[in-house]
Coordinates of C-alpha atoms and ligand atoms in Angstrom, one line a residue:
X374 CA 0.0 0.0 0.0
X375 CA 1.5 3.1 -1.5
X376 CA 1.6 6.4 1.4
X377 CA 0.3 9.1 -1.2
X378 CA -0.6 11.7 1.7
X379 CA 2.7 13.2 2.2
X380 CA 4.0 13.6 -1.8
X381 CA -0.2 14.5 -2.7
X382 CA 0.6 17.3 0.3
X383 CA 4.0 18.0 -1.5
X384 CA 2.5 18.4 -5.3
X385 CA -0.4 20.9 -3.9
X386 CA 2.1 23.3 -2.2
X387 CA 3.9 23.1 -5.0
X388 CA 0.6 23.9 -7.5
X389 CA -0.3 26.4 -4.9
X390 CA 3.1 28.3 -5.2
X391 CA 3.3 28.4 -8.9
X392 CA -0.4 29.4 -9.1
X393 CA -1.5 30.8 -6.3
X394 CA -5.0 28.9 -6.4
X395 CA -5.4 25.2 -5.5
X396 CA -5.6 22.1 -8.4
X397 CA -8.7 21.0 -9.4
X398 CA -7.2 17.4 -9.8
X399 CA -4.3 15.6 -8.6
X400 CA -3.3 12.3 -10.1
X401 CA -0.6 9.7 -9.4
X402 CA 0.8 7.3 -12.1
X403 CA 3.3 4.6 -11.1
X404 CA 6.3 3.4 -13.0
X405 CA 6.6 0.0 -14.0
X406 CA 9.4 -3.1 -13.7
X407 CA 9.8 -5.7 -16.0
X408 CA 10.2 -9.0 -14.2
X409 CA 10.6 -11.3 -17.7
X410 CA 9.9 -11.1 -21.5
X411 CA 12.3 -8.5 -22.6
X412 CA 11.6 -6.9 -26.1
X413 CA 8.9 -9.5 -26.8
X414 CA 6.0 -6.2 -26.4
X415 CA 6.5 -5.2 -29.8
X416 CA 6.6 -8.4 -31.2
X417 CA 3.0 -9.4 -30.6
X418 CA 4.4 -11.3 -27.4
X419 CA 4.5 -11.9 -23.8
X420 CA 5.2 -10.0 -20.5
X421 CA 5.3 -10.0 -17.0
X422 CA 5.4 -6.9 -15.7
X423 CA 4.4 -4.8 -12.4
X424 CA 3.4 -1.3 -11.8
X425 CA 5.6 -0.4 -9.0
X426 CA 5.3 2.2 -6.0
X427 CA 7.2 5.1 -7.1
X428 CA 5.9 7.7 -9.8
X429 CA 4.7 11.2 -10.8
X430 CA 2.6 12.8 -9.1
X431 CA 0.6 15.6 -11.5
X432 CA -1.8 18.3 -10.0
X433 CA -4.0 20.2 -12.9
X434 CA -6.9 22.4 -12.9
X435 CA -8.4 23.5 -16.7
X436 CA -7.6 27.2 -17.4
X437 CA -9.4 29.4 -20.0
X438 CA -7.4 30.5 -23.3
X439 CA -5.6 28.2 -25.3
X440 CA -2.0 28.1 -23.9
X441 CA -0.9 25.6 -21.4
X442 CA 1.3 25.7 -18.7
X443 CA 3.3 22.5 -17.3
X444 CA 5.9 22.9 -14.6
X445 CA 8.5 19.9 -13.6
X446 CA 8.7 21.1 -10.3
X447 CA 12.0 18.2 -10.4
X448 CA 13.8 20.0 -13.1
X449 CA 13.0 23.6 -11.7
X450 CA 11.0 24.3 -15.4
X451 CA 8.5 25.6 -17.0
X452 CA 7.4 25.5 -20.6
X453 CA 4.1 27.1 -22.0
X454 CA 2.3 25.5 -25.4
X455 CA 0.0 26.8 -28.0
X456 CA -2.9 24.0 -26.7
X457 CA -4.1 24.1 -30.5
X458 CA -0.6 22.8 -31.8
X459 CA 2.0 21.4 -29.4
X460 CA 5.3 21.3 -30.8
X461 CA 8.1 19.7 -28.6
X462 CA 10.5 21.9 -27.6
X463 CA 14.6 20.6 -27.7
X464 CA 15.4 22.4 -24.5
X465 CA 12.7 20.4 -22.2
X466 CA 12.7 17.0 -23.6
X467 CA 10.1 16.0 -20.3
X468 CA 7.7 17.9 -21.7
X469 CA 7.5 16.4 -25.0
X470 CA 5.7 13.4 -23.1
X471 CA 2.9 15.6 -22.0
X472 CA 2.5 17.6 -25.2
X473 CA 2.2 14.3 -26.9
X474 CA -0.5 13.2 -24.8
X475 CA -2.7 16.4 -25.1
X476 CA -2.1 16.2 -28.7
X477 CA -3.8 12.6 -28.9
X478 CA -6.4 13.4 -26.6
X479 CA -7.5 16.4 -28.0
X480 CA -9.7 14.4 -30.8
X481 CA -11.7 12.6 -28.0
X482 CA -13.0 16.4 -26.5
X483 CA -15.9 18.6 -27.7
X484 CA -13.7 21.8 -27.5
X485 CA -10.0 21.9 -26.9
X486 CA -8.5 22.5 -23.4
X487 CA -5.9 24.2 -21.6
X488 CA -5.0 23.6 -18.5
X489 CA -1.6 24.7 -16.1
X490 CA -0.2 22.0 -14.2
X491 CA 2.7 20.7 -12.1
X492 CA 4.2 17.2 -11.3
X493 CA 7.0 16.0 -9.7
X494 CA 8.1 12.1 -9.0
X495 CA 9.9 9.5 -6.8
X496 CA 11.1 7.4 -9.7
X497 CA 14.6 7.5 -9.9
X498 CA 15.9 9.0 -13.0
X499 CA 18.2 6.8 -15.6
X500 CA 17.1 3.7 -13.8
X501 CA 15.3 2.0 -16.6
X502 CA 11.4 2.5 -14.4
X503 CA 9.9 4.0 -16.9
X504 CA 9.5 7.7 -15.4
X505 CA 8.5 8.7 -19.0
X506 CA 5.2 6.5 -19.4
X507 CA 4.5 7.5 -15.6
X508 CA 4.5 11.2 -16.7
X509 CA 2.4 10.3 -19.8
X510 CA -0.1 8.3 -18.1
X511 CA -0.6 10.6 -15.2
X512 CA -1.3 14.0 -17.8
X513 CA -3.7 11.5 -19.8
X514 CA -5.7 10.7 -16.7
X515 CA -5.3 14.2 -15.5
X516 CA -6.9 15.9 -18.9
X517 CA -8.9 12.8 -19.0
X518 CA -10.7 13.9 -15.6
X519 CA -10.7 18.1 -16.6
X520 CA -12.0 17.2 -19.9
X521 CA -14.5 14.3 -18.6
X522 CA -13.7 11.9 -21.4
X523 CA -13.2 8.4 -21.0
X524 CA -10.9 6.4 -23.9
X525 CA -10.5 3.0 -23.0
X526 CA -7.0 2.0 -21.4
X527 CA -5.6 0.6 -24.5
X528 CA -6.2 4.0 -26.5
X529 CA -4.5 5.8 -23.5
X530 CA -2.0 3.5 -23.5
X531 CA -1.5 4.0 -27.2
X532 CA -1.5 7.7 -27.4
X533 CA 1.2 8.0 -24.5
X534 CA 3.4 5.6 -27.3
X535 CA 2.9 7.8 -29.6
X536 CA 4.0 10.6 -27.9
X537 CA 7.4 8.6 -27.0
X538 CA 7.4 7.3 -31.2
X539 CA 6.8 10.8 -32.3
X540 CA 8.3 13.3 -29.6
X541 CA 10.8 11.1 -28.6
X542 CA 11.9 9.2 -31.5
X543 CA 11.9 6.1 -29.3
X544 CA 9.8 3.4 -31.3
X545 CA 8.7 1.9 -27.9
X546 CA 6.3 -0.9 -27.8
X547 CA 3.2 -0.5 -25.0
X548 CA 4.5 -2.1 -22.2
X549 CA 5.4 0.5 -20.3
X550 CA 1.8 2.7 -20.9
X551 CA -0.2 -0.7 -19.7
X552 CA 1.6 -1.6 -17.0
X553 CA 1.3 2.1 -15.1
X554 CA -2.3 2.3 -16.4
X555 CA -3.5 -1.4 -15.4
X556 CA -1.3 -2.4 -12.3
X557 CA -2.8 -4.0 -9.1
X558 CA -1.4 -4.1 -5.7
X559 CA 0.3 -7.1 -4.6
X560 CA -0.1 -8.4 -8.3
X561 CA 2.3 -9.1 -11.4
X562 CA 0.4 -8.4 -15.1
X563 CA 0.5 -11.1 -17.4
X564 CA 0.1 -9.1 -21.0
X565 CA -0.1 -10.6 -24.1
X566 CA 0.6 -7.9 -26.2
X567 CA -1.5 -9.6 -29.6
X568 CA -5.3 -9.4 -27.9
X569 CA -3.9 -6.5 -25.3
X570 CA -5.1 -9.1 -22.2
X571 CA -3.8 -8.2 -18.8
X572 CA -4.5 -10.7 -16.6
X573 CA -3.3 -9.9 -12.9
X574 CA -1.5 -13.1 -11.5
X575 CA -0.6 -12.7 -7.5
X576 CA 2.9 -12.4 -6.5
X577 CA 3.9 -15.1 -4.5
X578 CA 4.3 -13.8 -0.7
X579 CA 7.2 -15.6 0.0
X580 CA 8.9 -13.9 -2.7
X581 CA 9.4 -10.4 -3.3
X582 CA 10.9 -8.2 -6.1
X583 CA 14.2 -6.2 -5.0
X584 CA 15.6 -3.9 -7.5
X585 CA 19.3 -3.0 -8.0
X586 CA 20.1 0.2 -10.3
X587 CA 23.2 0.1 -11.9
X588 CA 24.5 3.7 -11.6
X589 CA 25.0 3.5 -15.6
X590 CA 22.7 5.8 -17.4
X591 CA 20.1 4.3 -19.4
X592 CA 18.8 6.3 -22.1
X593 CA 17.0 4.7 -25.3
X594 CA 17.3 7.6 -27.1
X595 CA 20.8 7.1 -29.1
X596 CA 19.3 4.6 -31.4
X597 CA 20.2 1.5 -29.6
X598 CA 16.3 0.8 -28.7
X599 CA 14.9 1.5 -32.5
X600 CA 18.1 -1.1 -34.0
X601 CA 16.8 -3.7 -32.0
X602 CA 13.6 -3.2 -33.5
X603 CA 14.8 -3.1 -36.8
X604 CA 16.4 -6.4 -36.0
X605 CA 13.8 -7.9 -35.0
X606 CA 11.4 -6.5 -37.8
X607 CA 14.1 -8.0 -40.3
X608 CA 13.9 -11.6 -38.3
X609 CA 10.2 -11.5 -39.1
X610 CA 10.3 -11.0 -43.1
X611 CA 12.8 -13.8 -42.8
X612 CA 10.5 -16.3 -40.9
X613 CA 7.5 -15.5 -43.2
X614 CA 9.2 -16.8 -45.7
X615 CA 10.5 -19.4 -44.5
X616 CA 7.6 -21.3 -42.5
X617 CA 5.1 -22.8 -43.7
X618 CA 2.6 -21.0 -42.1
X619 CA 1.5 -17.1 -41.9
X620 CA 4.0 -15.0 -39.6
X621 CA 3.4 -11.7 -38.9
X622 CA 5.2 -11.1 -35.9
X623 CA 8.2 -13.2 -33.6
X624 CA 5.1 -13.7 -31.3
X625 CA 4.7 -16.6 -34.5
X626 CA 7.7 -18.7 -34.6
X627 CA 8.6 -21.7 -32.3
X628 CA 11.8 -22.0 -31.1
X629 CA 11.7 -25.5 -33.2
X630 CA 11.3 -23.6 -36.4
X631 CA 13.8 -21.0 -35.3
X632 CA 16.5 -24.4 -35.0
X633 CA 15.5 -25.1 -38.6
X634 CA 15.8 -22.1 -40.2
X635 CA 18.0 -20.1 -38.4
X636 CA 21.0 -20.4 -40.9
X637 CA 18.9 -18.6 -43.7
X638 CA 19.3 -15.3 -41.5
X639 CA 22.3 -13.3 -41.0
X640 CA 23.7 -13.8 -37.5
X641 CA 22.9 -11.1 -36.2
X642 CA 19.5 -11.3 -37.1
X643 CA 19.2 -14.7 -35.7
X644 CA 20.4 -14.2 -32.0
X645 CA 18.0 -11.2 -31.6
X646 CA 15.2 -13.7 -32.7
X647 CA 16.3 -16.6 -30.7
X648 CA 16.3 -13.9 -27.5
X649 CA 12.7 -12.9 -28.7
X650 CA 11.4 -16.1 -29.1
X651 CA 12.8 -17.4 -26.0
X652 CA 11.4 -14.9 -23.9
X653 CA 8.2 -15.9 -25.2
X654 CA 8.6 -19.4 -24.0
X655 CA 9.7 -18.5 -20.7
X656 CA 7.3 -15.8 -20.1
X657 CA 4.5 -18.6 -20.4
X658 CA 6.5 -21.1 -18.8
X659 CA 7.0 -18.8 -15.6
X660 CA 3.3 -17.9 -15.2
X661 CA 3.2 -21.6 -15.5
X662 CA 5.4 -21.6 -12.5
X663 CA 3.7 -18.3 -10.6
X664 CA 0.5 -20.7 -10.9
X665 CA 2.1 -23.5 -9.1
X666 CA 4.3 -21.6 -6.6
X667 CA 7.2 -23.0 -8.1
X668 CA 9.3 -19.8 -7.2
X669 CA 12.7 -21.4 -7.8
X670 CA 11.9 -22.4 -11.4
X671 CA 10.2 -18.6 -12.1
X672 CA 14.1 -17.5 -10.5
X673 CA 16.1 -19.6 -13.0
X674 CA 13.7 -18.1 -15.9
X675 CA 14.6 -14.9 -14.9
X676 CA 18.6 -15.8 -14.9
X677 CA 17.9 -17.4 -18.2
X678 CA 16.4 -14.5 -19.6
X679 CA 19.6 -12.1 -18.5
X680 CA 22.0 -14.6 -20.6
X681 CA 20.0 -14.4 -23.2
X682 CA 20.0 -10.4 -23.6
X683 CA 23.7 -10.8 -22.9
X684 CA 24.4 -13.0 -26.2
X685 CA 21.9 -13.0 -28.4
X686 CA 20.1 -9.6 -28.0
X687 CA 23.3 -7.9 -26.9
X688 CA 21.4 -5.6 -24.8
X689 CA 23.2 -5.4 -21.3
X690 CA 26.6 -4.0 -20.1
X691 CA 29.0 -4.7 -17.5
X692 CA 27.9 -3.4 -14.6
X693 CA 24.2 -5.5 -15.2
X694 CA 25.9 -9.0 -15.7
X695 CA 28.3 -7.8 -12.6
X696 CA 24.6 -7.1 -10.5
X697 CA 23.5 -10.7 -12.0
X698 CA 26.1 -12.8 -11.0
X699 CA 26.8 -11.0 -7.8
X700 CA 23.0 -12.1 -7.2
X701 CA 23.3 -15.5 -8.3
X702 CA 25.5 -16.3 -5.9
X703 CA 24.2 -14.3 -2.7
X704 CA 22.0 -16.9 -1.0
X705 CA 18.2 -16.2 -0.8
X706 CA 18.3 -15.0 -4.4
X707 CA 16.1 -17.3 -6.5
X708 CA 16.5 -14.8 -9.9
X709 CA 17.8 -12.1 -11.3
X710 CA 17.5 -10.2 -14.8
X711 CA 17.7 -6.5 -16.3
X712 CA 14.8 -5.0 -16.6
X713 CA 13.2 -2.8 -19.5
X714 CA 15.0 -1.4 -22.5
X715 CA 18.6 -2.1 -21.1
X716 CA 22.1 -0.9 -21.9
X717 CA 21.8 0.5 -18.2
X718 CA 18.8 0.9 -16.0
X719 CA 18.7 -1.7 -13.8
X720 CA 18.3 -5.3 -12.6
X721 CA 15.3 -6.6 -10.7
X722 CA 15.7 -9.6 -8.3
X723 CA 13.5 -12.1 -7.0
X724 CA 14.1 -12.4 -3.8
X725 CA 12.9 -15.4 -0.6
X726 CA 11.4 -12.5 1.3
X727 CA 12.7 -13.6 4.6
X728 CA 15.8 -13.3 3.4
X729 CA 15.9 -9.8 2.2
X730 CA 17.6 -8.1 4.5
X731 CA 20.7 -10.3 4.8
X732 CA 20.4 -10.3 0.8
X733 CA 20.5 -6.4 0.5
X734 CA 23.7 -6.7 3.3
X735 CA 25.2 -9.1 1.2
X736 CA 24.8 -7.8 -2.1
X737 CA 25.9 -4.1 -0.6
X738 CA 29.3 -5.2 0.9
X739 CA 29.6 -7.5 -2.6
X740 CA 29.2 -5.0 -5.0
X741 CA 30.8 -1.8 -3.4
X742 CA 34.2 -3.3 -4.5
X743 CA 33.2 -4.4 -7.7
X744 CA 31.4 -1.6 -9.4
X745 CA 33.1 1.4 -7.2
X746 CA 30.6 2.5 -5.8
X747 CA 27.5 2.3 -3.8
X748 CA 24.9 0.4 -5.0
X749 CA 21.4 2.0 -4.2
X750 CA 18.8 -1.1 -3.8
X751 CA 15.2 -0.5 -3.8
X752 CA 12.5 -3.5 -2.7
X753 CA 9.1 -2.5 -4.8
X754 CA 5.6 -3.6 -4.2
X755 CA 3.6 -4.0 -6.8
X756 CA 1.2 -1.1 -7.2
X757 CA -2.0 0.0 -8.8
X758 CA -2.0 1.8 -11.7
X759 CA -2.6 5.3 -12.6
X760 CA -5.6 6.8 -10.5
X761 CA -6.7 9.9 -9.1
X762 CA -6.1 10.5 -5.7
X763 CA -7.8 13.8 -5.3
X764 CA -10.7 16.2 -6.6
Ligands
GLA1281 C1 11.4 -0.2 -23.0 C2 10.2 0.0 -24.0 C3 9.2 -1.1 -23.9 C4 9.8 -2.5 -24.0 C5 11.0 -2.6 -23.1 C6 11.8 -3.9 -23.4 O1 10.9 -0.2 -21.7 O2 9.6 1.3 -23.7 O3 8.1 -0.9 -24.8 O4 10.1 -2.7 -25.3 O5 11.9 -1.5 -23.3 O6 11.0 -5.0 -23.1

């Protein structure tokens, strides 16, 4: 259970002061982790996910005119947009998230909207939690509640991805926009990301999710993220032609017909399918698990998936595989993997919950000396997604 009354205090004080009159909303949206099926969103696959309890906070109230005002009260900045035409502006990338999302919502409303708002957050930054999809999920439901429309989740979810696609030049798949919108408490979301279902499967009590951050700055927006995709989008065309069956996504190739065909791709082409196709497997395989409370088998999944993103999607870095071994051999660990995107970010663990504390000990003294410096580890509860907290 997430404490929202001292940061909901925080974010209307901080409305207050930049506007001198109080919100008419405020809104929290959570950040997500992804505990296995890495890369497989975009390709029509699988996913286990969480909405965790850190996120943005956003406090709004609808203003007349047509220019908006949005304060990061984290970053200490303002920016101001024509409400009619939001262009993103270079000098405050953050914003571009929100502009995007007013942008797409503006063809569900009557008449257009502006509003002035202010939101601030307790996800860390750089630590691969998905802050961005927080900050677009909490201004959709914000507008969403001045404007009193009501899209379903998946067209939220969609517009937010959009914004990142088009503002962002991240070609991000939806993960991250369901997980914040459609998390429950105490619950991991199984999402298959062909027919959109979220089913919520409970997290096992004796287990819980422990999250290590790297220190290594994790940003998707160098290109990195949109090869990958590429890669993957190449894999397809391949497999289409070479099955004997329709394939319109990895989502549709077995890891049998991957064996079979595999030499017909370029190399490189092949390992990022066999990571994508993989992950598929042992996304249903774990739930599989989840379902039986086979937590140790769920663990090694999860240490299988981080080898697989270290050689065949080539997608972690030093300090992660450093985290992931460290963790393998720290008792009490059952699993370990990066989460999200990669290249940085960080790793989530899964953890016997009685033996947390002496884990986080452990894995502290452990990794000091390795990586140089102090790792900051983080236990997160799964949380419910975005919701309003206060009219
Ligand atoms: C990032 C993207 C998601 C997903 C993950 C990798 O978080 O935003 O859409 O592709 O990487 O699984």
């Amino acid at each position: 259970m997430i404490m929202h009354d001292q940061p909901l205090q925080n974010i209307k004080n901080l409305y207050r002061k930049a506007f001198q009159t109080n919100p008419a909303i405020c809104v929290f949206a959570p950040g997500r982790v992804e505990v296995l099926g890495n890369h497989t969103d975009y390709n029509e696959g699988f996913v286990l996910s969480a909405a965790i309890d850190c996120g943005i906070y956003f406090a709004i109230a609808p203003i007349p005119g047509n220019t908006c005002r949005l304060i990061a009260a984290d970053f200490e900045t303002e920016v101001s947009f024509d409400a009619d035409n939001p262009t993103p502006q270079t000098d405050a990338p953050w914003a571009a998230y929100s502009m995007g999302v007013h942008e797409g919502l503006r063809e569900y409303m009557k008449q257009p909207i502006a509003w002035q708002a202010v939101f601030c957050g307790t996800v860390p930054r750089g630590s691969g939690l998905s802050s961005s999809a927080a900050i677009s999920m909490a201004t959709a439901r914000a507008i969403c509640a001045i404007a009193d429309i009501n899209p379903a989740p998946l067209d939220i979810a969609k517009i937010g991805q959009m914004a990142e696609h088009r503002f962002a030049g991240v070609r991000c798949g939806l993960l991250d926009q369901l997980s914040s919108l459609c998390g429950k408490a105490g619950h991991l979301l199984e999402i298959d990301f062909r027919t959109y279902a979220v089913t919520p499967r409970p997290l096992d009590a004796r287990t819980s999710l422990l999250l290590v951050n790297s220190g290594t700055t994790h940003t998707l927006g160098d290109g990195v993220y949109n090869e990958r995709r590429s890669d993957c989008e190449d894999a397809t065309q391949a497999f289409a032609q070479a099955c004997p069956h329709p394939v319109s996504a990895l989502r549709d190739v077995t890891m049998q017909e991957w064996i079979e065909y595999h030499e017909r791709l370029p190399e490189r082409t092949a390992k990022r399918a066999a990571h994508v196709i993989g992950e598929n497997a042992r996304v249903q395989e774990a739930a599989d698990a989840l379902l039986r409370g086979d937590t140790e088998h769920f663990g090694f999944l999860m240490f299988e998936s981080h080898h697989s993103s270290m050689v065949n999607f080539e997608n972690s870095c030093k300090e992660l595989d450093t985290i992931v071994d460290t963790a393998r051999q720290t008792t009490g660990v059952l699993g370990a993997r990066l989460s999200g995107g990669g290249f940085g970010g960080s790793a989530i663990l899964l953890v016997e919950s009685a033996q947390l504390d002496s884990v986080c000990e452990s894995l502290h003294a452990k990794l000091k000396p390795l990586l140089g410096h102090t790792c900051e580890l983080q236990r997160m509860h799964p949380a419910d997604g975005a919701h309003i907290l206060d009219m």
